[in-house]
Short mmCIF file of C-alpha atoms in Angstrom, two decimals:
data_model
loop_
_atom_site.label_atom_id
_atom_site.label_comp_id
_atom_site.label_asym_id
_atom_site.label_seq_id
_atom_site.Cartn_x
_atom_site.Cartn_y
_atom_site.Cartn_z
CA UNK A 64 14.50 10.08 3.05
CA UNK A 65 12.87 6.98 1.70
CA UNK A 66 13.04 3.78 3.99
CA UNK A 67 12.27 1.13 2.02
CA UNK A 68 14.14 1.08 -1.78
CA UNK A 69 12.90 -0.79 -5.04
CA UNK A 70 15.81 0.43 -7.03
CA UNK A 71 15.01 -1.71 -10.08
CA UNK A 72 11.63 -0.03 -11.55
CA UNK A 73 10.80 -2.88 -13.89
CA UNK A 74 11.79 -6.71 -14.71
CA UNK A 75 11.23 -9.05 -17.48
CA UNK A 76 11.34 -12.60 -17.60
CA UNK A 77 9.76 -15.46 -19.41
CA UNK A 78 7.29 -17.74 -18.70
CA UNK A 79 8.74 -21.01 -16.61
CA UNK A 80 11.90 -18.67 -15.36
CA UNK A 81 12.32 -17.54 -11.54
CA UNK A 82 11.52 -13.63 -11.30
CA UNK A 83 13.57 -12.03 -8.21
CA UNK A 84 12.42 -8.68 -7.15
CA UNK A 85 14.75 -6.91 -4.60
CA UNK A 86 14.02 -4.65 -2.17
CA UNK A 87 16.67 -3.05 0.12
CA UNK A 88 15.60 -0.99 3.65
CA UNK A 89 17.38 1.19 5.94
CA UNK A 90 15.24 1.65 9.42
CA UNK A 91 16.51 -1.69 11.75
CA UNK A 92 13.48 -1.26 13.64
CA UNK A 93 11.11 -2.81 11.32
CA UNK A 94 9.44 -6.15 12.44
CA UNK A 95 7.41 -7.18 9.27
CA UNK A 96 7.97 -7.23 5.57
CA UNK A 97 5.37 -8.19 3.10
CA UNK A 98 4.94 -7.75 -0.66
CA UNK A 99 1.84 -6.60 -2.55
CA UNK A 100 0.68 -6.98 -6.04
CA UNK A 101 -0.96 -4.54 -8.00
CA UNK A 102 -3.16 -4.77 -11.38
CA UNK A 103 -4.15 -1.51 -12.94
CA UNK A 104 -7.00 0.03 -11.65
CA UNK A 105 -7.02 -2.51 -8.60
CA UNK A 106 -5.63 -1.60 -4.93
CA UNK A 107 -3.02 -3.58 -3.77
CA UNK A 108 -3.63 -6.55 -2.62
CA UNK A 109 -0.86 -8.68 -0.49
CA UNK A 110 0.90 -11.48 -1.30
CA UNK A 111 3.46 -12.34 1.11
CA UNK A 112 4.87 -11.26 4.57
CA UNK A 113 7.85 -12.45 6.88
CA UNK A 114 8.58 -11.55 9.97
CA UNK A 115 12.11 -9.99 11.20
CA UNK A 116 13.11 -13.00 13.17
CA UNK A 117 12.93 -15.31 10.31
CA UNK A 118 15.28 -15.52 7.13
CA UNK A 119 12.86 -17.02 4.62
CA UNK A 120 9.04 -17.71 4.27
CA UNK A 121 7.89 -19.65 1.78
CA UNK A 122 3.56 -20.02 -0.06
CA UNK A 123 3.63 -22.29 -3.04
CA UNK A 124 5.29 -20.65 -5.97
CA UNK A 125 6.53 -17.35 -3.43
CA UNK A 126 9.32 -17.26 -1.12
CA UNK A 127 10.77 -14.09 0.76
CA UNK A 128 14.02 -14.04 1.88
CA UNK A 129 15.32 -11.71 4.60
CA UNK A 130 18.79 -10.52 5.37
CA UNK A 131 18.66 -8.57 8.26
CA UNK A 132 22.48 -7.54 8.10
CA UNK A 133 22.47 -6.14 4.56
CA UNK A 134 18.21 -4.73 5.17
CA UNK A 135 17.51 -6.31 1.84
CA UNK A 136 14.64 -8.54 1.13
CA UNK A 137 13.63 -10.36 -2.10
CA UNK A 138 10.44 -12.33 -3.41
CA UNK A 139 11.48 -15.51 -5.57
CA UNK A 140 8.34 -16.41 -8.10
CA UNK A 141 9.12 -19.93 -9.68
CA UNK A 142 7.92 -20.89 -11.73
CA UNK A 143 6.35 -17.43 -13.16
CA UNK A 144 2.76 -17.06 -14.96
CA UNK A 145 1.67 -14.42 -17.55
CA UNK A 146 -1.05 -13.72 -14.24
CA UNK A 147 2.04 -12.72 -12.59
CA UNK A 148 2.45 -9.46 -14.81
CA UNK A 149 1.62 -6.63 -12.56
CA UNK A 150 3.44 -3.96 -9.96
CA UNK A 151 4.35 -5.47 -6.82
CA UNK A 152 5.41 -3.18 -3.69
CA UNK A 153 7.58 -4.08 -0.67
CA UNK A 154 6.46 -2.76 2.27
CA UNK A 155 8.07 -2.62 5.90
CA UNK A 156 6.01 -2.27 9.08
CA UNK A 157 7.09 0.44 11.98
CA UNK A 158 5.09 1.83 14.53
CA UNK A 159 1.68 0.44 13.29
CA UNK A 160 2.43 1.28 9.80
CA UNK A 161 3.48 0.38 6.19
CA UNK A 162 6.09 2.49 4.27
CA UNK A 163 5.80 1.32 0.97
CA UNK A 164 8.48 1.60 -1.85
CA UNK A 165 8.53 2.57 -5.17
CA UNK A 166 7.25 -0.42 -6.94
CA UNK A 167 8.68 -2.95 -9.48
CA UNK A 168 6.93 -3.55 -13.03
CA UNK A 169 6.94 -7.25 -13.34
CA UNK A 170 6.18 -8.68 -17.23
CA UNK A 171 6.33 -12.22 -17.93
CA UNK A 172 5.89 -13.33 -21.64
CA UNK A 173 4.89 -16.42 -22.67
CA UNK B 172 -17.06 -11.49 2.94
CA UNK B 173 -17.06 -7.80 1.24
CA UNK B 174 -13.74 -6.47 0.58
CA UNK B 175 -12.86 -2.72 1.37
CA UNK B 176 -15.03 -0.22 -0.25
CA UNK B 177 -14.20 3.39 -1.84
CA UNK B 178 -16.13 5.88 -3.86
CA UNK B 179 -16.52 7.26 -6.16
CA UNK B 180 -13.47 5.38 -8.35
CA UNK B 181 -13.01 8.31 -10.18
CA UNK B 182 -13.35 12.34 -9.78
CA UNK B 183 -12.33 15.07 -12.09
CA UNK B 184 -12.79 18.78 -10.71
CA UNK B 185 -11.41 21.71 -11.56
CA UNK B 186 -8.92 23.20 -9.10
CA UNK B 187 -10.24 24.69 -5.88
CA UNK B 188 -13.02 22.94 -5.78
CA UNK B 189 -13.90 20.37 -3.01
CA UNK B 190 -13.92 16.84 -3.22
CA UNK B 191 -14.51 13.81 -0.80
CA UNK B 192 -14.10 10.24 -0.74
CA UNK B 193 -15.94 7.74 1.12
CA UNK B 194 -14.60 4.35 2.28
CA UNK B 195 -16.34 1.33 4.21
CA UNK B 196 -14.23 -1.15 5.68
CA UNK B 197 -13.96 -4.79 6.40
CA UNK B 198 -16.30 -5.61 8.56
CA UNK B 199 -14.59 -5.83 12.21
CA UNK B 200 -11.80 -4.33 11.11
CA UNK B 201 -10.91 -1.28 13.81
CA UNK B 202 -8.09 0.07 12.21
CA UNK B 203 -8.06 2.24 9.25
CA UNK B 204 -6.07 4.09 6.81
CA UNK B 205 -5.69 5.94 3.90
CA UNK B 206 -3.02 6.30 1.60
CA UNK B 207 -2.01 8.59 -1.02
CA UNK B 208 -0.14 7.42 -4.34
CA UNK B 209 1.23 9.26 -7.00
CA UNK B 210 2.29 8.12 -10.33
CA UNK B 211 5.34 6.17 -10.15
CA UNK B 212 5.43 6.28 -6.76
CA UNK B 213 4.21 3.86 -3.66
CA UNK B 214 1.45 4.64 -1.13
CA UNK B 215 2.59 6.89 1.50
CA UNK B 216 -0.18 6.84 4.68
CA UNK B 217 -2.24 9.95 5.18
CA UNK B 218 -3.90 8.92 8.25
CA UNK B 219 -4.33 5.87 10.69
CA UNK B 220 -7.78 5.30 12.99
CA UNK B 221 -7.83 3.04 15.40
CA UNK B 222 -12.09 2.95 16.00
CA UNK B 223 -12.93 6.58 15.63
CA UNK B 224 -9.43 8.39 16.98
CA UNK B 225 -7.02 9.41 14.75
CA UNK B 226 -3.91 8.05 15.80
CA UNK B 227 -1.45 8.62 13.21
CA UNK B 228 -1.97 11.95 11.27
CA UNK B 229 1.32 13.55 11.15
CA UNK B 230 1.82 13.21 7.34
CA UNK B 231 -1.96 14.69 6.62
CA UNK B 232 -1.86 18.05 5.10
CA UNK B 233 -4.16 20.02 7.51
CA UNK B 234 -4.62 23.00 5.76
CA UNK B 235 -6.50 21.88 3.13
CA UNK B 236 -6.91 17.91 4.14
CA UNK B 237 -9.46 16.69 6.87
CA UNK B 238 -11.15 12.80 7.93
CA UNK B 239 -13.45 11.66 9.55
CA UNK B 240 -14.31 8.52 10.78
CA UNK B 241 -17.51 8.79 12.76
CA UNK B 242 -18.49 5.74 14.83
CA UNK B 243 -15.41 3.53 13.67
CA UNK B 244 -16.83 2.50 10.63
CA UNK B 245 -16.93 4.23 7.40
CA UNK B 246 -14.47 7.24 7.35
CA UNK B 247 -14.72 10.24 4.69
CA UNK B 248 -11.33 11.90 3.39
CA UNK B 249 -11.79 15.68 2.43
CA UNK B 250 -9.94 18.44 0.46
CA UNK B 251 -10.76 21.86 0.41
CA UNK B 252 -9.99 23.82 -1.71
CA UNK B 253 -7.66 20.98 -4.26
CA UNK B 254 -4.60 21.84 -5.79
CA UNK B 255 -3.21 20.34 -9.20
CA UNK B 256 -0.54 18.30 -7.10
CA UNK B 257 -3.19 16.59 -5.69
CA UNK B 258 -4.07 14.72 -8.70
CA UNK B 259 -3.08 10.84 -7.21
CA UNK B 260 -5.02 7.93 -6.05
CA UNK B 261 -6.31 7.81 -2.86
CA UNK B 262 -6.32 3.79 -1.46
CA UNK B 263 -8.46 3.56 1.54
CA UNK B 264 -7.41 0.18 3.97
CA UNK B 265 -8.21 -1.50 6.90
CA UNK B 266 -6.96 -4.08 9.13
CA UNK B 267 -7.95 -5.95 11.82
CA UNK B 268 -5.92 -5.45 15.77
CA UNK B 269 -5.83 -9.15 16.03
CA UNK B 270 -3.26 -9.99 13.20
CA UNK B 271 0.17 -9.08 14.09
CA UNK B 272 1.60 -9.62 10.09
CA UNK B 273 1.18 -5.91 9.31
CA UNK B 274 -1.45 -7.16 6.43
CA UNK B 275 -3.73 -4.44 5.49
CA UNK B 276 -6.63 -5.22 2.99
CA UNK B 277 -7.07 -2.58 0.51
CA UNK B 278 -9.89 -0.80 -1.28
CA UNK B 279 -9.75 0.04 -5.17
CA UNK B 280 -8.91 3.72 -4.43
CA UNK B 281 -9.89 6.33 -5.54
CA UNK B 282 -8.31 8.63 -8.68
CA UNK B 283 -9.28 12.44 -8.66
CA UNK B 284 -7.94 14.45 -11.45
CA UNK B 285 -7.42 18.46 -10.50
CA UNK B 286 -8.01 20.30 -13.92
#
């Protein structure tokens, strides 16, 4: 049974355009969200968070939106970079830990 | 300030054979993990320390998977003997009690081929 869903396993978009990766959950007792980005042969490293009590956090070109109703998150990257290329993960925090999903293949070409 | 540290980066051994990885936190940092992720797939926790107790090991495959993370500090993940389904990367984090975001810091990981 997997919590957290990525259900789109790769996205391209090009340079200057908004990338939105989704990210849909089913447990209503998480309290944080955060995205990670990952370059090959790197570990993750995070990005973004937002807490369950808010609908929308925003750092520079990043902003995470939350709708608690439908347990479906996004990240908004405008405007995106070639740098942005990479995997990035949505996690959800329960009990003192991350459940990751599946991970979506960002590529943006110049 | 030195980020999370694993080794080795990468391990190739021949089915049941044993194999360990090593991972130093963050410094300060009292909580620790490590993760497991397969291909295609995102990291699904092993283990959780708070200091040296184990406090979350319910997904850790005892039979052939142990840890140990002696004086709160560096911890060392074990299997014995490996299986071909445990070829994956093994992430090592850490995170500090004080920050309530649910932000863990993660090492490189660790990739161990079973041949």
């Amino acid at each position: 049974d997997q919590q957290v869903k990525q259900n789109s396993p790769s996205l391209s978009v090009q340079e200057g355009r908004i990338s939105i990766l989704n990210c849909d959950y089913t447990n209503s007792m998480f309290d944080y969200f955060l995205w990670y980005k990952k370059y090959p042969a790197e570990g993750p490293t995070f990005l973004i968070s937002i807490s369950s009590i808010k609908d929308k956090n925003e750092d520079g070109r990043f902003t995470v939106f939350l709708n608690k109703s439908a347990k479906h998150l996004s990240l908004h990257i405008v405007p995106s970079q070639p740098g942005d290329s990479a995997v990035y993960f949505c996690a959800a925090r329960g009990f003192q830990k991350l459940v990751f999903g599946t991970g979506t293949r960002l590529l943006v070409s110049p | 300030e030195a980020g999370v540290v694993q080794s080795p980066r990468y391990k190739i051994i021949e089915k049941k054979q044993p194999v360990a990885f090593w991972c130093n936190p963050i410094s300060g940092h009292n909580t620790l993990y490590w993760y497991l992720q397969n291909l295609g797939q995102g990291p699904e926790l092993l283990i959780r320390y708070e200091n040296e107790e184990a406090v979350d090991d319910s997904q850790l495959p005892k039979d052939r998977f142990s840890a140990e993370r002696l004086k709160g500090v560096d911890s060392t993940l074990k299997i014995q003997p490996a299986e071909l389904g445990d070829s994956a990367v093994y992430l090592c984090a850490s995170s500090s009690s004080g920050v309530n975001t649910g932000e863990l810091f993660f090492g490189e990981g660790s990739r161990l081929t079973v041949l």
